[in-house]
Amino acid sequence: MFNIKVLGGLLLSFIVGVGCQLAHIPVPSPPVLSGALLVFMMSLGYWLVDRYLAKRPAEQKRNCGGHDLGKGVQP
């Protein structure tokens, strides 16, 4: 699952880069190294927190009532 997300992200980035080059428009990315590192670190932080939270048990699951679609809904 993880490899599919990474490969999909790389493929999408490549397609956007090629499209911008062919259309002669600037690439929608930071033009300096510090900006690119900021984007990379934000992405890395998001990924690390996602991995950490996915391993933790759902402590509040009992408090989640879920959706009530179809329960007492009158058209």
mmCIF file of N, CA and C in Angstrom:
data_model
loop_
_atom_site.group_PDB
_atom_site.id
_atom_site.type_symbol
_atom_site.label_atom_id
_atom_site.label_comp_id
_atom_site.label_asym_id
_atom_site.label_seq_id
_atom_site.Cartn_x
_atom_site.Cartn_y
_atom_site.Cartn_z
ATOM 1 N N MET A 1 0.836 -1.200 0.000
ATOM 2 C CA MET A 1 0.000 0.000 0.000
ATOM 3 C C MET A 1 0.874 1.255 0.000
ATOM 4 N N PHE A 2 1.903 1.237 0.852
ATOM 5 C CA PHE A 2 2.765 2.421 0.945
ATOM 6 C C PHE A 2 3.503 2.655 -0.365
ATOM 7 N N ASN A 3 4.001 1.599 -0.970
ATOM 8 C CA ASN A 3 4.744 1.746 -2.226
ATOM 9 C C ASN A 3 3.866 2.310 -3.332
ATOM 10 N N ILE A 4 2.592 1.958 -3.338
ATOM 11 C CA ILE A 4 1.675 2.483 -4.346
ATOM 12 C C ILE A 4 1.510 3.987 -4.174
ATOM 13 N N LYS A 5 1.416 4.452 -2.924
ATOM 14 C CA LYS A 5 1.272 5.888 -2.668
ATOM 15 C C LYS A 5 2.523 6.645 -3.097
ATOM 16 N N VAL A 6 3.679 6.104 -2.777
ATOM 17 C CA VAL A 6 4.935 6.773 -3.145
ATOM 18 C C VAL A 6 5.088 6.820 -4.661
ATOM 19 N N LEU A 7 4.855 5.701 -5.302
ATOM 20 C CA LEU A 7 4.968 5.669 -6.759
ATOM 21 C C LEU A 7 3.936 6.572 -7.423
ATOM 22 N N GLY A 8 2.730 6.606 -6.883
ATOM 23 C CA GLY A 8 1.702 7.503 -7.420
ATOM 24 C C GLY A 8 2.090 8.962 -7.266
ATOM 25 N N GLY A 9 2.658 9.317 -6.120
ATOM 26 C CA GLY A 9 3.114 10.689 -5.903
ATOM 27 C C GLY A 9 4.239 11.084 -6.828
ATOM 28 N N LEU A 10 5.191 10.171 -7.023
ATOM 29 C CA LEU A 10 6.292 10.460 -7.941
ATOM 30 C C LEU A 10 5.803 10.590 -9.380
ATOM 31 N N LEU A 11 4.902 9.717 -9.767
ATOM 32 C CA LEU A 11 4.353 9.786 -11.121
ATOM 33 C C LEU A 11 3.580 11.083 -11.338
ATOM 34 N N LEU A 12 2.771 11.459 -10.361
ATOM 35 C CA LEU A 12 2.019 12.712 -10.475
ATOM 36 C C LEU A 12 2.962 13.911 -10.543
ATOM 37 N N SER A 13 4.018 13.906 -9.728
ATOM 38 C CA SER A 13 4.992 15.000 -9.768
ATOM 39 C C SER A 13 5.659 15.085 -11.135
ATOM 40 N N PHE A 14 6.003 13.940 -11.696
ATOM 41 C CA PHE A 14 6.630 13.917 -13.016
ATOM 42 C C PHE A 14 5.680 14.461 -14.080
ATOM 43 N N ILE A 15 4.424 14.057 -14.015
ATOM 44 C CA ILE A 15 3.434 14.519 -14.996
ATOM 45 C C ILE A 15 3.229 16.028 -14.894
ATOM 46 N N VAL A 16 3.152 16.549 -13.662
ATOM 47 C CA VAL A 16 2.991 17.999 -13.488
ATOM 48 C C VAL A 16 4.211 18.732 -14.026
ATOM 49 N N GLY A 17 5.417 18.217 -13.756
ATOM 50 C CA GLY A 17 6.640 18.842 -14.259
ATOM 51 C C GLY A 17 6.696 18.858 -15.777
ATOM 52 N N VAL A 18 6.365 17.738 -16.387
ATOM 53 C CA VAL A 18 6.357 17.665 -17.852
ATOM 54 C C VAL A 18 5.298 18.602 -18.426
ATOM 55 N N GLY A 19 4.123 18.625 -17.825
ATOM 56 C CA GLY A 19 3.052 19.506 -18.303
ATOM 57 C C GLY A 19 3.438 20.973 -18.219
ATOM 58 N N CYS A 20 4.085 21.348 -17.122
ATOM 59 C CA CYS A 20 4.529 22.741 -16.979
ATOM 60 C C CYS A 20 5.605 23.088 -17.999
ATOM 61 N N GLN A 21 6.498 22.148 -18.265
ATOM 62 C CA GLN A 21 7.555 22.400 -19.254
ATOM 63 C C GLN A 21 6.967 22.556 -20.651
ATOM 64 N N LEU A 22 6.033 21.692 -21.011
ATOM 65 C CA LEU A 22 5.430 21.759 -22.344
ATOM 66 C C LEU A 22 4.564 23.003 -22.525
ATOM 67 N N ALA A 23 3.920 23.460 -21.450
ATOM 68 C CA ALA A 23 3.057 24.639 -21.530
ATOM 69 C C ALA A 23 3.829 25.940 -21.310
ATOM 70 N N HIS A 24 5.120 25.828 -21.022
ATOM 71 C CA HIS A 24 5.977 26.997 -20.786
ATOM 72 C C HIS A 24 5.455 27.858 -19.641
ATOM 73 N N ILE A 25 5.068 27.190 -18.555
ATOM 74 C CA ILE A 25 4.662 27.907 -17.344
ATOM 75 C C ILE A 25 5.592 27.491 -16.217
ATOM 76 N N PRO A 26 5.745 28.346 -15.193
ATOM 77 C CA PRO A 26 6.648 27.992 -14.088
ATOM 78 C C PRO A 26 6.117 26.781 -13.305
ATOM 79 N N VAL A 27 7.030 25.977 -12.832
ATOM 80 C CA VAL A 27 6.671 24.816 -12.027
ATOM 81 C C VAL A 27 6.146 25.303 -10.675
ATOM 82 N N PRO A 28 5.024 24.744 -10.190
ATOM 83 C CA PRO A 28 4.458 25.193 -8.912
ATOM 84 C C PRO A 28 5.222 24.629 -7.720
ATOM 85 N N SER A 29 6.470 25.060 -7.569
ATOM 86 C CA SER A 29 7.296 24.625 -6.445
ATOM 87 C C SER A 29 8.162 25.799 -6.006
ATOM 88 N N PRO A 30 8.677 25.727 -4.799
ATOM 89 C CA PRO A 30 9.534 26.829 -4.323
ATOM 90 C C PRO A 30 10.800 26.941 -5.169
ATOM 91 N N PRO A 31 11.201 28.169 -5.530
ATOM 92 C CA PRO A 31 12.363 28.350 -6.397
ATOM 93 C C PRO A 31 13.705 28.285 -5.669
ATOM 94 N N VAL A 32 13.702 28.176 -4.344
ATOM 95 C CA VAL A 32 14.955 28.146 -3.583
ATOM 96 C C VAL A 32 15.025 26.864 -2.765
ATOM 97 N N LEU A 33 16.229 26.507 -2.369
ATOM 98 C CA LEU A 33 16.444 25.262 -1.636
ATOM 99 C C LEU A 33 15.725 25.256 -0.289
ATOM 100 N N SER A 34 15.708 26.377 0.414
ATOM 101 C CA SER A 34 15.049 26.399 1.724
ATOM 102 C C SER A 34 13.548 26.149 1.594
ATOM 103 N N GLY A 35 12.939 26.650 0.546
ATOM 104 C CA GLY A 35 11.524 26.393 0.317
ATOM 105 C C GLY A 35 11.259 24.939 -0.017
ATOM 106 N N ALA A 36 12.128 24.352 -0.815
ATOM 107 C CA ALA A 36 11.979 22.937 -1.154
ATOM 108 C C ALA A 36 12.178 22.064 0.078
ATOM 109 N N LEU A 37 13.126 22.423 0.926
ATOM 110 C CA LEU A 37 13.328 21.663 2.168
ATOM 111 C C LEU A 37 12.131 21.803 3.101
ATOM 112 N N LEU A 38 11.520 22.958 3.120
ATOM 113 C CA LEU A 38 10.326 23.156 3.941
ATOM 114 C C LEU A 38 9.208 22.227 3.484
ATOM 115 N N VAL A 39 8.987 22.150 2.189
ATOM 116 C CA VAL A 39 7.956 21.249 1.658
ATOM 117 C C VAL A 39 8.307 19.802 1.986
ATOM 118 N N PHE A 40 9.570 19.434 1.823
ATOM 119 C CA PHE A 40 9.994 18.064 2.128
ATOM 120 C C PHE A 40 9.790 17.738 3.605
ATOM 121 N N MET A 41 10.180 18.630 4.493
ATOM 122 C CA MET A 41 10.052 18.367 5.927
ATOM 123 C C MET A 41 8.589 18.300 6.357
ATOM 124 N N MET A 42 7.741 19.124 5.772
ATOM 125 C CA MET A 42 6.315 19.051 6.090
ATOM 126 C C MET A 42 5.744 17.708 5.640
ATOM 127 N N SER A 43 6.136 17.247 4.468
ATOM 128 C CA SER A 43 5.673 15.954 3.967
ATOM 129 C C SER A 43 6.195 14.816 4.835
ATOM 130 N N LEU A 44 7.444 14.896 5.222
ATOM 131 C CA LEU A 44 8.037 13.870 6.083
ATOM 132 C C LEU A 44 7.348 13.844 7.443
ATOM 133 N N GLY A 45 7.077 15.005 8.010
ATOM 134 C CA GLY A 45 6.373 15.073 9.287
ATOM 135 C C GLY A 45 4.981 14.483 9.196
ATOM 136 N N TYR A 46 4.277 14.779 8.130
ATOM 137 C CA TYR A 46 2.934 14.226 7.936
ATOM 138 C C TYR A 46 3.000 12.709 7.863
ATOM 139 N N TRP A 47 3.969 12.199 7.115
ATOM 140 C CA TRP A 47 4.113 10.754 6.950
ATOM 141 C C TRP A 47 4.466 10.076 8.279
ATOM 142 N N LEU A 48 5.395 10.666 9.041
ATOM 143 C CA LEU A 48 5.801 10.072 10.320
ATOM 144 C C LEU A 48 4.656 10.055 11.329
ATOM 145 N N VAL A 49 3.899 11.133 11.417
ATOM 146 C CA VAL A 49 2.767 11.166 12.340
ATOM 147 C C VAL A 49 1.703 10.168 11.910
ATOM 148 N N ASP A 50 1.480 10.034 10.617
ATOM 149 C CA ASP A 50 0.509 9.061 10.127
ATOM 150 C C ASP A 50 0.924 7.647 10.514
ATOM 151 N N ARG A 51 2.204 7.325 10.366
ATOM 152 C CA ARG A 51 2.686 5.992 10.754
ATOM 153 C C ARG A 51 2.556 5.774 12.260
ATOM 154 N N TYR A 52 2.861 6.791 13.064
ATOM 155 C CA TYR A 52 2.776 6.679 14.519
ATOM 156 C C TYR A 52 1.332 6.465 14.956
ATOM 157 N N LEU A 53 0.420 7.255 14.419
ATOM 158 C CA LEU A 53 -0.974 7.147 14.836
ATOM 159 C C LEU A 53 -1.630 5.861 14.344
ATOM 160 N N ALA A 54 -1.177 5.329 13.226
ATOM 161 C CA ALA A 54 -1.753 4.087 12.713
ATOM 162 C C ALA A 54 -1.417 2.903 13.601
ATOM 163 N N LYS A 55 -0.320 2.960 14.346
ATOM 164 C CA LYS A 55 0.086 1.868 15.222
ATOM 165 C C LYS A 55 -0.600 1.912 16.587
ATOM 166 N N ARG A 56 -1.122 3.053 16.966
ATOM 167 C CA ARG A 56 -1.761 3.184 18.279
ATOM 168 C C ARG A 56 -3.165 2.616 18.234
ATOM 169 N N PRO A 57 -3.614 2.013 19.343
ATOM 170 C CA PRO A 57 -4.983 1.503 19.371
ATOM 171 C C PRO A 57 -5.981 2.664 19.430
ATOM 172 N N ALA A 58 -7.155 2.445 18.888
ATOM 173 C CA ALA A 58 -8.203 3.474 18.898
ATOM 174 C C ALA A 58 -8.824 3.515 20.283
ATOM 175 N N GLU A 59 -8.397 4.443 21.127
ATOM 176 C CA GLU A 59 -8.852 4.512 22.510
ATOM 177 C C GLU A 59 -10.268 5.067 22.640
ATOM 178 N N GLN A 60 -10.705 5.868 21.720
ATOM 179 C CA GLN A 60 -12.014 6.513 21.829
ATOM 180 C C GLN A 60 -13.057 5.879 20.911
ATOM 181 N N LYS A 61 -12.795 4.692 20.427
ATOM 182 C CA LYS A 61 -13.713 4.053 19.486
ATOM 183 C C LYS A 61 -15.086 3.829 20.113
ATOM 184 N N ARG A 62 -15.127 3.539 21.409
ATOM 185 C CA ARG A 62 -16.403 3.294 22.083
ATOM 186 C C ARG A 62 -17.265 4.558 22.147
ATOM 187 N N ASN A 63 -16.651 5.719 22.062
ATOM 188 C CA ASN A 63 -17.393 6.980 22.123
ATOM 189 C C ASN A 63 -17.888 7.437 20.757
ATOM 190 N N CYS A 64 -17.493 6.731 19.721
ATOM 191 C CA CYS A 64 -17.885 7.102 18.370
ATOM 192 C C CYS A 64 -19.201 6.427 18.032
ATOM 193 N N GLY A 65 -20.213 7.212 17.787
ATOM 194 C CA GLY A 65 -21.519 6.651 17.479
ATOM 195 C C GLY A 65 -21.671 6.282 16.023
ATOM 196 N N GLY A 66 -20.725 6.698 15.204
ATOM 197 C CA GLY A 66 -20.833 6.421 13.782
ATOM 198 C C GLY A 66 -21.875 7.320 13.138
ATOM 199 N N HIS A 67 -22.219 7.015 11.903
ATOM 200 C CA HIS A 67 -23.216 7.820 11.215
ATOM 201 C C HIS A 67 -24.599 7.263 11.507
ATOM 202 N N ASP A 68 -25.605 8.075 11.314
ATOM 203 C CA ASP A 68 -26.974 7.622 11.560
ATOM 204 C C ASP A 68 -27.800 7.669 10.272
ATOM 205 N N LEU A 69 -27.126 7.396 9.149
ATOM 206 C CA LEU A 69 -27.847 7.400 7.891
ATOM 207 C C LEU A 69 -28.854 6.251 7.888
ATOM 208 N N GLY A 70 -30.065 6.553 7.588
ATOM 209 C CA GLY A 70 -31.100 5.535 7.522
ATOM 210 C C GLY A 70 -31.793 5.277 8.855
ATOM 211 N N LYS A 71 -31.357 5.895 9.922
ATOM 212 C CA LYS A 71 -31.971 5.701 11.226
ATOM 213 C C LYS A 71 -32.951 6.829 11.494
ATOM 214 N N GLY A 72 -34.188 6.565 11.303
ATOM 215 C CA GLY A 72 -35.212 7.551 11.636
ATOM 216 C C GLY A 72 -35.281 8.726 10.675
ATOM 217 N N VAL A 73 -34.715 8.581 9.514
ATOM 218 C CA VAL A 73 -34.743 9.683 8.536
ATOM 219 C C VAL A 73 -36.034 9.581 7.745
ATOM 220 N N GLN A 74 -36.823 10.605 7.786
ATOM 221 C CA GLN A 74 -38.086 10.650 7.055
ATOM 222 C C GLN A 74 -37.910 11.513 5.815
ATOM 223 N N PRO A 75 -38.274 11.012 4.645
ATOM 224 C CA PRO A 75 -38.128 11.850 3.431
ATOM 225 C C PRO A 75 -39.145 12.972 3.380
#
